[in-house]
Amino acid sequence: MQPEKSRWMDRPEGADNCPPGLEYLLQIDQLLVHQLVEVFEAVTGIQMKNKYAVKNSLGQQIYFAFEESSFCHRCCCGAFRGFVLHIVDNMGKEVIKITRPFQCCAGCCWCANSDVCAYRIQVEAPPGNVIGYARQSRSWWYPHMDIMDADMNPVLKVRGPCCFCQAICCQGDLDFRLKSTDLQTDLGVIAKQWPGCFKECCTRADNFAITFPLDLDVKAKATVLGAMFLLEFMFFEQENQS
């Protein structure tokens, strides 16, 4: 699988304790993620494997992400399917691997204190080296999520909106706030961007913007990116298939 042609960001120099391939995240505080929709899927409605371009704030592509999943899972399970998301750099080398297991009983926010009922992803960078996890956490209404390190210690909390409507009457981004573990400090946001009236009616592609502290550990930044993909499937992939 080769990356889409685009204007790529030059690879920066590495640093101590930085997994190879995450150097791109060292000097940035924002990521833009654009879903790429194939013509065949747009015409037929048949769910294909998802693809995404990950860019910096200047529009330079940093990564290309593509899904690995079975046709049966995509057709029968839809947004609830298990998958592996491979993220490659401008040399086509896989630098991040995101794994979401299939869970037939997961999704209910009231029961998310149980591992069986909580959606989760595992992030590896490079593949084979676990750097973090994102896991749905218990709530009564608003979406909650924990972003954790490799030892499953929480490093960030995510608090989402109560409504996910984006339509003519609801024109605005949907913000999932990144907070400190004590919930006292806002540290960034994962925003599902409002695409505009025409695009909302005519395309299934989702666009996201992620902001986080510049000095946040690159492993945590990569895990936040993984959390964005989990949120995409939890709340917006099913909408795209309707």
mmCIF file of C-alpha atoms in Angstrom:
data_model
loop_
_atom_site.group_PDB
_atom_site.id
_atom_site.type_symbol
_atom_site.label_atom_id
_atom_site.label_comp_id
_atom_site.label_asym_id
_atom_site.label_seq_id
_atom_site.Cartn_x
_atom_site.Cartn_y
_atom_site.Cartn_z
ATOM 1 C CA MET A 1 0.000 0.000 0.000
ATOM 2 C CA GLN A 2 1.531 3.295 -1.103
ATOM 3 C CA PRO A 3 0.700 6.757 0.239
ATOM 4 C CA GLU A 4 -1.437 9.111 -1.810
ATOM 5 C CA LYS A 5 0.490 11.700 -3.787
ATOM 6 C CA SER A 6 0.670 14.921 -1.808
ATOM 7 C CA ARG A 7 3.027 17.582 -0.543
ATOM 8 C CA TRP A 8 4.872 15.795 2.227
ATOM 9 C CA MET A 9 6.541 17.287 5.270
ATOM 10 C CA ASP A 10 10.318 16.838 5.385
ATOM 11 C CA ARG A 11 11.354 14.332 7.998
ATOM 12 C CA PRO A 12 12.918 16.115 11.009
ATOM 13 C CA GLU A 13 15.862 14.845 12.988
ATOM 14 C CA GLY A 14 15.213 12.281 15.683
ATOM 15 C CA ALA A 15 15.567 12.709 19.411
ATOM 16 C CA ASP A 16 16.298 10.599 22.455
ATOM 17 C CA ASN A 17 13.424 8.377 23.591
ATOM 18 C CA CYS A 18 11.500 9.123 20.397
ATOM 19 C CA PRO A 19 10.307 5.986 18.570
ATOM 20 C CA PRO A 20 11.427 6.023 14.924
ATOM 21 C CA GLY A 21 8.784 7.630 12.749
ATOM 22 C CA LEU A 22 7.369 9.861 15.487
ATOM 23 C CA GLU A 23 9.935 12.615 14.836
ATOM 24 C CA TYR A 24 7.237 14.336 12.779
ATOM 25 C CA LEU A 25 5.269 14.952 15.973
ATOM 26 C CA LEU A 26 8.074 16.603 17.934
ATOM 27 C CA GLN A 27 7.571 20.183 16.771
ATOM 28 C CA ILE A 28 3.848 20.309 16.055
ATOM 29 C CA ASP A 29 0.806 21.065 18.178
ATOM 30 C CA GLN A 30 -1.890 20.359 15.590
ATOM 31 C CA LEU A 31 -2.856 17.521 13.260
ATOM 32 C CA LEU A 32 -5.428 17.613 10.462
ATOM 33 C CA VAL A 33 -6.950 14.277 9.443
ATOM 34 C CA HIS A 34 -8.910 13.915 6.204
ATOM 35 C CA GLN A 35 -10.778 10.769 5.262
ATOM 36 C CA LEU A 36 -10.325 9.720 1.628
ATOM 37 C CA VAL A 37 -13.387 8.189 -0.003
ATOM 38 C CA GLU A 38 -13.102 6.030 -3.109
ATOM 39 C CA VAL A 39 -15.407 6.601 -6.083
ATOM 40 C CA PHE A 40 -16.625 2.981 -5.957
ATOM 41 C CA GLU A 41 -17.778 3.394 -2.355
ATOM 42 C CA ALA A 42 -19.424 6.748 -3.057
ATOM 43 C CA VAL A 43 -21.366 5.313 -6.016
ATOM 44 C CA THR A 44 -22.318 1.882 -4.661
ATOM 45 C CA GLY A 45 -22.507 2.476 -0.921
ATOM 46 C CA ILE A 46 -20.433 -0.676 -0.348
ATOM 47 C CA GLN A 47 -18.144 -0.107 2.624
ATOM 48 C CA MET A 48 -14.495 -0.160 1.576
ATOM 49 C CA LYS A 49 -11.417 -0.042 3.783
ATOM 50 C CA ASN A 50 -10.977 3.444 5.209
ATOM 51 C CA LYS A 51 -8.040 5.636 4.222
ATOM 52 C CA TYR A 52 -6.863 8.895 5.754
ATOM 53 C CA ALA A 53 -4.324 11.632 5.092
ATOM 54 C CA VAL A 54 -2.715 13.056 8.248
ATOM 55 C CA LYS A 55 -1.320 16.580 7.804
ATOM 56 C CA ASN A 56 0.256 19.380 9.815
ATOM 57 C CA SER A 57 -1.227 22.868 10.163
ATOM 58 C CA LEU A 58 0.542 23.968 6.935
ATOM 59 C CA GLY A 59 -1.224 21.285 4.934
ATOM 60 C CA GLN A 60 1.904 19.162 4.538
ATOM 61 C CA GLN A 61 1.179 15.455 4.754
ATOM 62 C CA ILE A 62 2.849 13.659 7.645
ATOM 63 C CA TYR A 63 1.305 10.209 7.451
ATOM 64 C CA PHE A 64 -0.993 8.075 5.337
ATOM 65 C CA ALA A 65 -3.303 5.696 7.221
ATOM 66 C CA PHE A 66 -5.138 2.708 5.775
ATOM 67 C CA GLU A 67 -7.427 0.124 7.319
ATOM 68 C CA GLU A 68 -6.990 -3.629 7.333
ATOM 69 C CA SER A 69 -10.245 -5.489 8.000
ATOM 70 C CA SER A 70 -12.299 -8.312 6.523
ATOM 71 C CA PHE A 71 -15.037 -7.723 3.963
ATOM 72 C CA CYS A 72 -17.416 -9.724 6.135
ATOM 73 C CA HIS A 73 -16.745 -7.510 9.149
ATOM 74 C CA ARG A 74 -17.258 -4.329 7.127
ATOM 75 C CA CYS A 75 -20.536 -5.538 5.617
ATOM 76 C CA CYS A 76 -22.007 -7.286 8.656
ATOM 77 C CA CYS A 77 -20.589 -5.304 11.582
ATOM 78 C CA GLY A 78 -20.199 -1.859 10.024
ATOM 79 C CA ALA A 79 -18.798 0.704 12.427
ATOM 80 C CA PHE A 80 -18.511 -1.943 15.172
ATOM 81 C CA ARG A 81 -15.955 -3.995 13.262
ATOM 82 C CA GLY A 82 -12.507 -4.858 14.466
ATOM 83 C CA PHE A 83 -9.615 -3.527 12.407
ATOM 84 C CA VAL A 84 -5.928 -2.753 12.207
ATOM 85 C CA LEU A 85 -4.971 0.723 11.043
ATOM 86 C CA HIS A 86 -1.529 0.960 9.463
ATOM 87 C CA ILE A 87 0.093 4.407 9.448
ATOM 88 C CA VAL A 88 3.039 4.951 7.113
ATOM 89 C CA ASP A 89 5.435 7.848 6.533
ATOM 90 C CA ASN A 90 6.500 9.462 3.261
ATOM 91 C CA MET A 91 8.851 6.547 2.555
ATOM 92 C CA GLY A 92 5.983 4.055 2.816
ATOM 93 C CA LYS A 93 7.400 2.664 6.073
ATOM 94 C CA GLU A 94 4.888 1.685 8.744
ATOM 95 C CA VAL A 95 5.583 3.767 11.843
ATOM 96 C CA ILE A 96 2.349 3.400 13.842
ATOM 97 C CA LYS A 97 -0.036 0.472 14.160
ATOM 98 C CA ILE A 98 -3.463 0.890 15.743
ATOM 99 C CA THR A 99 -5.473 -2.194 16.659
ATOM 100 C CA ARG A 100 -9.130 -2.283 17.606
ATOM 101 C CA PRO A 101 -10.489 -5.711 18.609
ATOM 102 C CA PHE A 102 -13.986 -6.727 17.595
ATOM 103 C CA GLN A 103 -16.329 -6.524 20.597
ATOM 104 C CA CYS A 104 -19.913 -7.607 20.031
ATOM 105 C CA CYS A 105 -21.183 -6.324 23.402
ATOM 106 C CA ALA A 106 -19.291 -3.026 23.673
ATOM 107 C CA GLY A 107 -20.481 0.552 23.338
ATOM 108 C CA CYS A 108 -22.866 1.225 26.228
ATOM 109 C CA CYS A 109 -21.415 4.153 28.175
ATOM 110 C CA TRP A 110 -23.190 3.059 31.371
ATOM 111 C CA CYS A 111 -21.287 -0.252 31.447
ATOM 112 C CA ALA A 112 -17.903 0.940 30.154
ATOM 113 C CA ASN A 113 -16.183 0.304 33.481
ATOM 114 C CA SER A 114 -16.063 -3.329 32.295
ATOM 115 C CA ASP A 115 -13.457 -4.273 29.683
ATOM 116 C CA VAL A 116 -16.045 -6.371 27.852
ATOM 117 C CA CYS A 117 -18.286 -3.330 27.357
ATOM 118 C CA ALA A 118 -15.675 -0.649 26.637
ATOM 119 C CA TYR A 119 -14.370 0.163 23.178
ATOM 120 C CA ARG A 120 -10.590 0.417 23.088
ATOM 121 C CA ILE A 121 -7.591 0.631 20.798
ATOM 122 C CA GLN A 122 -3.935 -0.266 21.226
ATOM 123 C CA VAL A 123 -1.218 1.912 19.701
ATOM 124 C CA GLU A 124 2.201 0.580 18.700
ATOM 125 C CA ALA A 125 5.141 2.666 17.446
ATOM 126 C CA PRO A 126 6.938 1.134 15.748
ATOM 127 C CA PRO A 127 4.769 -1.978 15.219
ATOM 128 C CA GLY A 128 5.491 -4.463 17.978
ATOM 129 C CA ASN A 129 6.252 -1.780 20.572
ATOM 130 C CA VAL A 130 3.146 -0.760 22.543
ATOM 131 C CA ILE A 131 3.200 2.928 23.495
ATOM 132 C CA GLY A 132 -0.347 3.516 24.664
ATOM 133 C CA TYR A 133 -4.049 2.771 24.758
ATOM 134 C CA ALA A 134 -7.305 4.678 24.400
ATOM 135 C CA ARG A 135 -10.341 3.247 26.183
ATOM 136 C CA GLN A 136 -13.954 4.261 26.549
ATOM 137 C CA SER A 137 -14.753 5.012 30.196
ATOM 138 C CA ARG A 138 -17.992 4.964 32.123
ATOM 139 C CA SER A 139 -20.374 7.898 31.898
ATOM 140 C CA TRP A 140 -24.085 8.547 32.162
ATOM 141 C CA TRP A 141 -24.505 10.622 28.999
ATOM 142 C CA TYR A 142 -21.488 12.531 27.677
ATOM 143 C CA PRO A 143 -18.791 10.426 25.945
ATOM 144 C CA HIS A 144 -15.793 9.782 28.203
ATOM 145 C CA MET A 145 -12.446 8.255 27.262
ATOM 146 C CA ASP A 146 -9.094 7.615 28.924
ATOM 147 C CA ILE A 147 -5.820 7.981 27.062
ATOM 148 C CA MET A 148 -3.197 5.796 28.717
ATOM 149 C CA ASP A 149 0.494 5.021 28.460
ATOM 150 C CA ALA A 150 2.001 1.581 27.781
ATOM 151 C CA ASP A 151 1.473 0.587 31.441
ATOM 152 C CA MET A 152 -2.211 1.592 31.190
ATOM 153 C CA ASN A 153 -1.737 4.607 33.460
ATOM 154 C CA PRO A 154 -4.040 7.508 32.433
ATOM 155 C CA VAL A 155 -2.184 10.484 30.945
ATOM 156 C CA LEU A 156 -5.152 12.397 29.494
ATOM 157 C CA LYS A 157 -8.937 12.386 29.742
ATOM 158 C CA VAL A 158 -11.394 13.018 26.905
ATOM 159 C CA ARG A 159 -14.780 14.626 27.441
ATOM 160 C CA GLY A 160 -17.133 14.807 24.463
ATOM 161 C CA PRO A 161 -20.313 16.701 23.560
ATOM 162 C CA CYS A 162 -23.814 15.479 24.328
ATOM 163 C CA CYS A 163 -25.078 15.939 20.751
ATOM 164 C CA PHE A 164 -23.459 14.745 17.510
ATOM 165 C CA CYS A 165 -25.726 16.507 15.036
ATOM 166 C CA GLN A 166 -24.059 18.283 12.118
ATOM 167 C CA ALA A 167 -26.711 19.534 9.721
ATOM 168 C CA ILE A 168 -28.086 22.738 8.215
ATOM 169 C CA CYS A 169 -29.423 23.788 11.620
ATOM 170 C CA CYS A 170 -26.332 22.614 13.542
ATOM 171 C CA GLN A 171 -23.357 24.141 11.745
ATOM 172 C CA GLY A 172 -20.333 23.779 13.961
ATOM 173 C CA ASP A 173 -17.469 21.571 14.993
ATOM 174 C CA LEU A 174 -18.007 18.792 17.524
ATOM 175 C CA ASP A 175 -15.348 19.112 20.213
ATOM 176 C CA PHE A 176 -13.950 16.278 22.303
ATOM 177 C CA ARG A 177 -11.921 18.097 24.945
ATOM 178 C CA LEU A 178 -8.513 16.811 26.031
ATOM 179 C CA LYS A 179 -8.130 17.327 29.755
ATOM 180 C CA SER A 180 -5.598 16.637 32.471
ATOM 181 C CA THR A 181 -6.143 13.506 34.538
ATOM 182 C CA ASP A 182 -7.677 15.586 37.353
ATOM 183 C CA LEU A 183 -10.063 17.194 34.815
ATOM 184 C CA GLN A 184 -9.015 20.665 35.976
ATOM 185 C CA THR A 185 -7.101 21.801 32.882
ATOM 186 C CA ASP A 186 -8.029 21.898 29.200
ATOM 187 C CA LEU A 187 -5.024 20.718 27.177
ATOM 188 C CA GLY A 188 -6.409 20.471 23.660
ATOM 189 C CA VAL A 189 -9.242 19.167 21.548
ATOM 190 C CA ILE A 190 -10.171 16.510 19.011
ATOM 191 C CA ALA A 191 -12.652 18.309 16.744
ATOM 192 C CA LYS A 192 -14.930 16.719 14.157
ATOM 193 C CA GLN A 193 -15.027 19.592 11.696
ATOM 194 C CA TRP A 194 -18.176 20.976 10.105
ATOM 195 C CA PRO A 195 -17.736 20.223 6.373
ATOM 196 C CA GLY A 196 -20.171 22.785 4.998
ATOM 197 C CA CYS A 197 -23.699 22.282 3.695
ATOM 198 C CA PHE A 198 -22.761 20.898 0.285
ATOM 199 C CA LYS A 199 -20.154 18.445 1.514
ATOM 200 C CA GLU A 200 -22.353 17.294 4.388
ATOM 201 C CA CYS A 201 -25.047 16.321 1.901
ATOM 202 C CA CYS A 202 -22.836 14.887 -0.838
ATOM 203 C CA THR A 203 -19.858 13.157 0.802
ATOM 204 C CA ARG A 204 -19.195 10.587 3.507
ATOM 205 C CA ALA A 205 -15.673 11.831 4.218
ATOM 206 C CA ASP A 206 -14.946 13.032 7.752
ATOM 207 C CA ASN A 207 -12.405 15.685 8.664
ATOM 208 C CA PHE A 208 -10.833 16.125 12.097
ATOM 209 C CA ALA A 209 -8.494 18.635 13.709
ATOM 210 C CA ILE A 210 -6.427 17.668 16.757
ATOM 211 C CA THR A 211 -4.643 20.158 18.986
ATOM 212 C CA PHE A 212 -2.415 19.318 21.934
ATOM 213 C CA PRO A 213 0.455 20.940 23.872
ATOM 214 C CA LEU A 214 3.624 21.344 21.830
ATOM 215 C CA ASP A 215 5.684 19.779 24.635
ATOM 216 C CA LEU A 216 3.391 16.760 25.055
ATOM 217 C CA ASP A 217 5.334 13.500 24.823
ATOM 218 C CA VAL A 218 5.312 12.170 21.230
ATOM 219 C CA LYS A 219 4.011 8.808 22.445
ATOM 220 C CA ALA A 220 1.013 10.563 23.974
ATOM 221 C CA LYS A 221 0.516 12.559 20.748
ATOM 222 C CA ALA A 222 0.467 9.348 18.728
ATOM 223 C CA THR A 223 -2.014 7.817 21.184
ATOM 224 C CA VAL A 224 -4.252 10.888 20.879
ATOM 225 C CA LEU A 225 -4.222 10.285 17.116
ATOM 226 C CA GLY A 226 -5.290 6.712 17.805
ATOM 227 C CA ALA A 227 -8.062 7.985 20.091
ATOM 228 C CA MET A 228 -9.330 10.150 17.235
ATOM 229 C CA PHE A 229 -9.711 7.099 15.023
ATOM 230 C CA LEU A 230 -11.587 5.288 17.800
ATOM 231 C CA LEU A 231 -13.961 8.263 18.137
ATOM 232 C CA GLU A 232 -14.420 8.289 14.368
ATOM 233 C CA PHE A 233 -15.659 4.699 14.393
ATOM 234 C CA MET A 234 -17.667 5.029 17.615
ATOM 235 C CA PHE A 235 -19.727 8.064 16.612
ATOM 236 C CA PHE A 236 -19.351 8.930 12.921
ATOM 237 C CA GLU A 237 -18.647 5.799 10.872
ATOM 238 C CA GLN A 238 -22.156 4.411 11.443
ATOM 239 C CA GLU A 239 -23.594 7.782 10.402
ATOM 240 C CA ASN A 240 -21.596 7.599 7.176
ATOM 241 C CA GLN A 241 -23.069 4.200 6.352
ATOM 242 C CA SER A 242 -26.694 5.236 6.802
#
